[in-house]
Structure formats: C-alpha cells, structure tokens
CSV table of C-alpha atoms in Angstrom, one decimal:
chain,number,residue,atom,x,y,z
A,29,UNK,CA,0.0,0.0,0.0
A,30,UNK,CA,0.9,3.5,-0.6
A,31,UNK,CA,1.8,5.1,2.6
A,32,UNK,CA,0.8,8.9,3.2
A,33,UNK,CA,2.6,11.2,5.8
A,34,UNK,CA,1.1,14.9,6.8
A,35,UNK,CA,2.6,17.4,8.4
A,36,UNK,CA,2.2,18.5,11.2
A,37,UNK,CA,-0.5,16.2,12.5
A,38,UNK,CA,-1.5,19.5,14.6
A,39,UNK,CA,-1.2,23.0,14.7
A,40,UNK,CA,-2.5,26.6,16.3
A,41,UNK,CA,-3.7,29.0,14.1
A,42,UNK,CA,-5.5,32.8,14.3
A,43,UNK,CA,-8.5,33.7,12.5
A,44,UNK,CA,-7.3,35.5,9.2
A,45,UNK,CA,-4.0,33.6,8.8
A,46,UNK,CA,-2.7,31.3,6.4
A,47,UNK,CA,-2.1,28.0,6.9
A,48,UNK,CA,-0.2,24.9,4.5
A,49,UNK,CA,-0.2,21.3,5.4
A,50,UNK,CA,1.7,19.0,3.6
A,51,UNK,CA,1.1,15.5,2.5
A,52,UNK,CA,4.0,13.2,1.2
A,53,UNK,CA,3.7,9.7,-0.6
A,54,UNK,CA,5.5,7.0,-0.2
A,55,UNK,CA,6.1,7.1,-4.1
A,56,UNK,CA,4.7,8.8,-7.1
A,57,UNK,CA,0.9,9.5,-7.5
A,58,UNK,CA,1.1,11.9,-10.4
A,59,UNK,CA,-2.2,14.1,-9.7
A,60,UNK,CA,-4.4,11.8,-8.0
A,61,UNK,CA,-4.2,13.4,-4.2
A,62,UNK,CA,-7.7,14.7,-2.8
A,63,UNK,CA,-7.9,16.4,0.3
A,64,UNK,CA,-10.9,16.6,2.8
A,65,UNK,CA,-12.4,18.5,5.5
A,66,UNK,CA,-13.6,16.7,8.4
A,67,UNK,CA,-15.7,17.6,11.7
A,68,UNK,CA,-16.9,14.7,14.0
A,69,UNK,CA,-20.5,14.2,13.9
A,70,UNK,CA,-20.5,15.8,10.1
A,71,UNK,CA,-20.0,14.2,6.8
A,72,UNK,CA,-16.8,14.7,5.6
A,73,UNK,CA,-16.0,17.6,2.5
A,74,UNK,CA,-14.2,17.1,-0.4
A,75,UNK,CA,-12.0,20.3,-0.4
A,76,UNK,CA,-9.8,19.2,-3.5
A,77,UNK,CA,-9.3,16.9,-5.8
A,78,UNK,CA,-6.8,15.7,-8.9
A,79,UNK,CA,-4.2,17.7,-6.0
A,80,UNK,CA,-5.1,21.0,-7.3
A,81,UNK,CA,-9.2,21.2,-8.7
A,82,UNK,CA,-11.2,23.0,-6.3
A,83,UNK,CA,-14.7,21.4,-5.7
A,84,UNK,CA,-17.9,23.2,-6.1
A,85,UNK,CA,-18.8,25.1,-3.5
A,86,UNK,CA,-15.4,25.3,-2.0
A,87,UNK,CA,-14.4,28.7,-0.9
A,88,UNK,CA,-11.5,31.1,-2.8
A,89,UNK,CA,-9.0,30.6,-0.1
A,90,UNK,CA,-8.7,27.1,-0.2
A,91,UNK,CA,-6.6,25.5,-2.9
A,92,UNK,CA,-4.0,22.4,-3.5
A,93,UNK,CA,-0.9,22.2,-5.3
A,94,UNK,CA,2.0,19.3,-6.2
A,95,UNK,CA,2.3,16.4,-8.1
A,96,UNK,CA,4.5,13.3,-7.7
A,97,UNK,CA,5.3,12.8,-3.8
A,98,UNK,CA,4.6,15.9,-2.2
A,99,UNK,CA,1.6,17.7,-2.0
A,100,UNK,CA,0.1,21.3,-0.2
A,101,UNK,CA,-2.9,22.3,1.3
A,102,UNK,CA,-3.3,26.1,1.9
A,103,UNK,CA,-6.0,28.1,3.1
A,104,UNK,CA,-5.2,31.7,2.6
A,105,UNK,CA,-7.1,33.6,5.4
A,106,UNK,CA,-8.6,31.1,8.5
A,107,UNK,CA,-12.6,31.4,9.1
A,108,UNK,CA,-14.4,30.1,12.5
A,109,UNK,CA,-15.3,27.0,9.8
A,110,UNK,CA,-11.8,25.8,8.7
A,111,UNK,CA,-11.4,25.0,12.1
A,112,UNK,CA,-11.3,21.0,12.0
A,113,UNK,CA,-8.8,17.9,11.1
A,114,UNK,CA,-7.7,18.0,7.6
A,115,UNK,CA,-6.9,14.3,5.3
A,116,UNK,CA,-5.1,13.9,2.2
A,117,UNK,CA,-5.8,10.6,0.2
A,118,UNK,CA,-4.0,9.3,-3.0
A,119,UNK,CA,-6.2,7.2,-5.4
A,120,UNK,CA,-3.4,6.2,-7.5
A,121,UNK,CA,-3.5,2.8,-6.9
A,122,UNK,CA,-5.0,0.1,-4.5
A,123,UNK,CA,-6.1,0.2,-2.1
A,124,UNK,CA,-6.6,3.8,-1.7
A,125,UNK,CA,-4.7,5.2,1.5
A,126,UNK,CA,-5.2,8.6,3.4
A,127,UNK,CA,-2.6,10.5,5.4
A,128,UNK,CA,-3.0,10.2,9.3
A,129,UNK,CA,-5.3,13.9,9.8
A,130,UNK,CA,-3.8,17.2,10.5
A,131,UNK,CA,-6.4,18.7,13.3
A,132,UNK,CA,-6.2,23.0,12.7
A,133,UNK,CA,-7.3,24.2,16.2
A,134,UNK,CA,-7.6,27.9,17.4
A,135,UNK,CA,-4.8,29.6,19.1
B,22,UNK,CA,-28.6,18.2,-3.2
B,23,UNK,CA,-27.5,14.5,-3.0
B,24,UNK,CA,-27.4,12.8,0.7
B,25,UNK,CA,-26.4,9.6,2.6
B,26,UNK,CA,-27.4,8.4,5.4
B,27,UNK,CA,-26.1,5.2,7.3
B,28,UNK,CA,-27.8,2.8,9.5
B,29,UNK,CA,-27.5,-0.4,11.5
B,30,UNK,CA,-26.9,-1.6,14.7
B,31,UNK,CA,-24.1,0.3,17.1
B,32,UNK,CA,-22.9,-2.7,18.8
B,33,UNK,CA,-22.1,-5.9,17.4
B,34,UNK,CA,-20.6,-8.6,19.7
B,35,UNK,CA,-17.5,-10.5,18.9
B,36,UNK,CA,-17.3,-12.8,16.2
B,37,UNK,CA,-20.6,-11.8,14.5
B,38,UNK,CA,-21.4,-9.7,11.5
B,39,UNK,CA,-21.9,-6.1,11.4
B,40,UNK,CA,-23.9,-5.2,9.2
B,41,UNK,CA,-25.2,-1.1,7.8
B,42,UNK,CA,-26.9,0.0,5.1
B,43,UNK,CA,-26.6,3.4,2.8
B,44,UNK,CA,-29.5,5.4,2.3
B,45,UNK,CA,-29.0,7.8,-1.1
B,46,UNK,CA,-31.3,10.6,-1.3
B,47,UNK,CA,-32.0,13.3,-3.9
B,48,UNK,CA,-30.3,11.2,-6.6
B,49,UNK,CA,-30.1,7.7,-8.1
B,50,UNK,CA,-27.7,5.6,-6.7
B,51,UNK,CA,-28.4,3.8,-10.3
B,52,UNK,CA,-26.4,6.7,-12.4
B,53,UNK,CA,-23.7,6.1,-14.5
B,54,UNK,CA,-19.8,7.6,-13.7
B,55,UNK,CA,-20.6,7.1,-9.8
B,56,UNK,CA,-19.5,4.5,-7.7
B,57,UNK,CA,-20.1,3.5,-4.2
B,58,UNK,CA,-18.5,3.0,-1.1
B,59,UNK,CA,-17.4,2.8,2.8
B,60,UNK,CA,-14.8,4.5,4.8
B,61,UNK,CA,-13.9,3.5,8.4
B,62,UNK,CA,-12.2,5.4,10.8
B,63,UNK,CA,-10.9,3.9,14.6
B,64,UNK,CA,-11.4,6.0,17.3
B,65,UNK,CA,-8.2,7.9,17.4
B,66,UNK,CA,-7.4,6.4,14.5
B,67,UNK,CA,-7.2,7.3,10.5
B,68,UNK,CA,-9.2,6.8,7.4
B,69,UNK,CA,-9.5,3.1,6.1
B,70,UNK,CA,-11.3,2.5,2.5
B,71,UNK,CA,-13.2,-0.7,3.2
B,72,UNK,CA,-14.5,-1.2,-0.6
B,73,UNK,CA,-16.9,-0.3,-3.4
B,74,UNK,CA,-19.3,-1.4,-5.7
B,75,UNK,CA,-21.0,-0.1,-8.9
B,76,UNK,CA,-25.0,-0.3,-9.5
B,77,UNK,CA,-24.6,-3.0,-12.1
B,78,UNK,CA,-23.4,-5.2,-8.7
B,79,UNK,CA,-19.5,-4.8,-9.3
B,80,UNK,CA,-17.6,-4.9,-6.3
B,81,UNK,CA,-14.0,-3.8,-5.1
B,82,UNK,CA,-13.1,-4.3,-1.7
B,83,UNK,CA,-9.8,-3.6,0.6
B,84,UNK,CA,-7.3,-6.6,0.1
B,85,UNK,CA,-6.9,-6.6,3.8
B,86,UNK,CA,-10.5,-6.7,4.6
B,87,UNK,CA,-11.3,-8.8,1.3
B,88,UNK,CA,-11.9,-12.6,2.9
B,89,UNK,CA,-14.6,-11.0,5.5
B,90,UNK,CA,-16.2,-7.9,3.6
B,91,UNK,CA,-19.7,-8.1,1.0
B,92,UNK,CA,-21.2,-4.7,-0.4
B,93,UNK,CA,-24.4,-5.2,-2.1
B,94,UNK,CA,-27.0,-2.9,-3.4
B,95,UNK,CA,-30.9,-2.3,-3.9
B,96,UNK,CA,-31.7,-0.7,-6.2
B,97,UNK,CA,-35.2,-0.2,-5.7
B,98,UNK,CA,-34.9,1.4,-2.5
B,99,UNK,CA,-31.9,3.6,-3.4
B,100,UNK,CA,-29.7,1.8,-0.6
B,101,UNK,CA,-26.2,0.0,-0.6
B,102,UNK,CA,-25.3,-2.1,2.4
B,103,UNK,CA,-21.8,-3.6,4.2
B,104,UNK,CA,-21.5,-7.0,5.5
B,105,UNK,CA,-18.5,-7.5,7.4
B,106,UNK,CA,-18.2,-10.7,9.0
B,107,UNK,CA,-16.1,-12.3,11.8
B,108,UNK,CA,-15.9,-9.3,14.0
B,109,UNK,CA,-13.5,-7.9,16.7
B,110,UNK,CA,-12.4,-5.3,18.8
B,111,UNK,CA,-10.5,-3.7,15.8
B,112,UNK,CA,-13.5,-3.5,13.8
B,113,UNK,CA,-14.9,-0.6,16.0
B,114,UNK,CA,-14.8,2.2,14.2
B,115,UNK,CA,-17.7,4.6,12.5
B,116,UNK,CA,-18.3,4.1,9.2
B,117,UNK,CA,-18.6,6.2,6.8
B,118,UNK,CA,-20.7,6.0,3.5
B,119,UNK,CA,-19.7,7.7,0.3
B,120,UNK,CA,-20.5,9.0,-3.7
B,121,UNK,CA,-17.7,7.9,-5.3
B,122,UNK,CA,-16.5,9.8,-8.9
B,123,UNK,CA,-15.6,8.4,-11.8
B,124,UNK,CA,-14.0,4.6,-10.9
B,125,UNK,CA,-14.2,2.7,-8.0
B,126,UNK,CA,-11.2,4.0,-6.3
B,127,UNK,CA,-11.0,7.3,-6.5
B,128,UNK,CA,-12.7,10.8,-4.3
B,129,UNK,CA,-15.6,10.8,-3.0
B,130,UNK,CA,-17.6,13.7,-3.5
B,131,UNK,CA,-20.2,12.7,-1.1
B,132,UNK,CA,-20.3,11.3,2.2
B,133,UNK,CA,-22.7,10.3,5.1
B,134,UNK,CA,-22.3,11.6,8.9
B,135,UNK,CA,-21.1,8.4,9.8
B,136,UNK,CA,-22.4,5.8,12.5
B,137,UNK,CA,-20.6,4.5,15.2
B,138,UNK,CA,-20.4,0.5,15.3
B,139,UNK,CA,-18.6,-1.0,18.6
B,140,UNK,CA,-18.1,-4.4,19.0
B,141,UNK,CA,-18.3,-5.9,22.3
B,142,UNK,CA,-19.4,-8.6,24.2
C-alpha cells in the first residue's frame, strides 16, 4: 500500500491567517491526491481533488498544489469554519490510503 | 442536493457480522460515472477504504479486509449495504458512506455523517 505522511499532525492557528499542510507519498501518484475536511458528527468535505481542482462550493481561499510525492494544502485567510482535522488521500493505486489527519485548532 | 445516510446496529458482539446499510437521497444511486463505497475510521485512529461497488453489482473491496467484507446494493430502494463478518475489537470504528466519482477508487464527493459501530461482548 501506498503510505501517506502529513505534516504536522497539529497546529494553532489565528483567525485570518494562512495555513499549509503537507502531505507526502511514499512514491509517485502523479495528480491523484484529494484532500478533505472533516468535523466529528458531520460528513466529511471534499476540499480538493486531482491535488489541485477545487470542488464546487469550496471557498477562494482554499486551494492544493504538487504532483509526484509531495503535496500542499493552503487556506489563505482562516474562518471560524476551517477549524477542524484536515486528510489527504491518494487514489493512484489500491487500495486507496489517506494521510493520518492534521487537526487545525484555534490559538 | 444528493445525501447519505447510514444505518444499522451500534454494537455488534464479537465474532458476528456487522452489518449497515446506505441510504441515497436526492439522486439515483443507479447513475452512471458514480460508484459507491465505505470508509472507516478507529477512534483515534485514520481513514480506512473498506471497498466499493457499482450499481450494475461490481464490487472492489480492501485486500486486507477482502476474505470477510460483502457490499451489495438495492436498487429499488436507493440503498447499498456492508457485511462484514467475523468481528472484533479492531473492527470498532464509525463508518462512513460515500459517492464515489468516476471509478471505484477514486474521491468521493459525497459522504454520510457516519455511524458508530462498537463491537463488544
């Protein structure tokens, strides 16, 4: 299996700042790296997907970049609602494999 | 807007079969390009894909979950369920439902709140 390693599996962030997470693969997934937004008790939110498309709905200030092994996350200005644990998943091959969460929590 | 729902017992005991079903609303679980599928997480623990199927009755499941997993659908009640058999402690996790896009392994686009399923004696 593909391994996936984020970093950092926390941080403390302001509201209004910007924040990048990283996700690296154990080898190369050309584009197929989604990331997700997820809040216990909630269904989980497809943020990004093909590491850089923006899903419907998603706001301005979230986007994705990379290709290969390493990957970024960045959400340019923090709202009260980007405050939750962050996955990255690669569906390059089988099975597919997410990263172990990065949890964004108000400092 | 499309929505899942699971359901299904939230403890199971040791050694027996957990079983869930999907409820899709406000779209067809029947429609081409879409696949379908369940997520696990462990408490404290990450995602796990556990495996997917297509409406025509396809099925893709986890290699290290393949010898004890079944997903089935209905197709007349909009509703795909998980059989996973042979239970234990590890198996506690809430599951997650999803849309998947495009082929059976790749982003879901849609998910359910999740249930919790414990298994315990």
């Amino acid at each position: 299996d593909i391994q996936m390693t984020q970093s950092p599996s926390s941080l403390s962030a302001s509201l209004g700042d910007k924040i990048t997470i990283t996700c690296r693969a154990s080898q190369g997934i050309s584009n197929y790296l989604s990331w997700y937004q997820y809040k216990p008790g909630k269904s989980p939110k497809l943020l990004i997907f093909a590491a850089s498309s923006v899903q419907s709905g998603v706001p301005s200030r979230v986007s994705g970049s990379g290709s290969g092994t390493d990957f970024t996350l960045t959400i340019s200005s923090l709202q009260p609602e980007d405050f939750a644990t962050y996955y990255c998943q690669q569906t390059y091959s089988t099975p597919p494999t997410f990263g172990q969460g990065t949890k964004v929590e108000i400092k | 807007q499309l929505q899942l729902q699971e359901s299904g017992p939230g403890l199971v005991k040791p050694s027996e079969t957990l079983s869930l079903t999907c409820t899709v609303s406000g779209g067809s679980i029947s429609s081409a390009n879409y696949f379908w599928g369940w997520i696990r997480q462990p408490p404290g623990k990450g995602l796990e894909w556990v495996g997917s199927m297509y409406y025509r009755g396809n099925t893709y499941y986890s290699p290290s979950l393949k010898s004890r997993v079944s997903i089935s659908v209905d197709t007349s009640k909009n509703q795909f369920s998980l059989k996973l058999s042979s239970v234990t402690a590890t198996d506690t996790a809430v599951y997650h439902c999803a849309r998947i896009v495009d082929f059976w392994s790749s982003h879901s686009d849609y998910w359910g709140p999740g249930t919790l399923v414990t298994v315990s004696s």
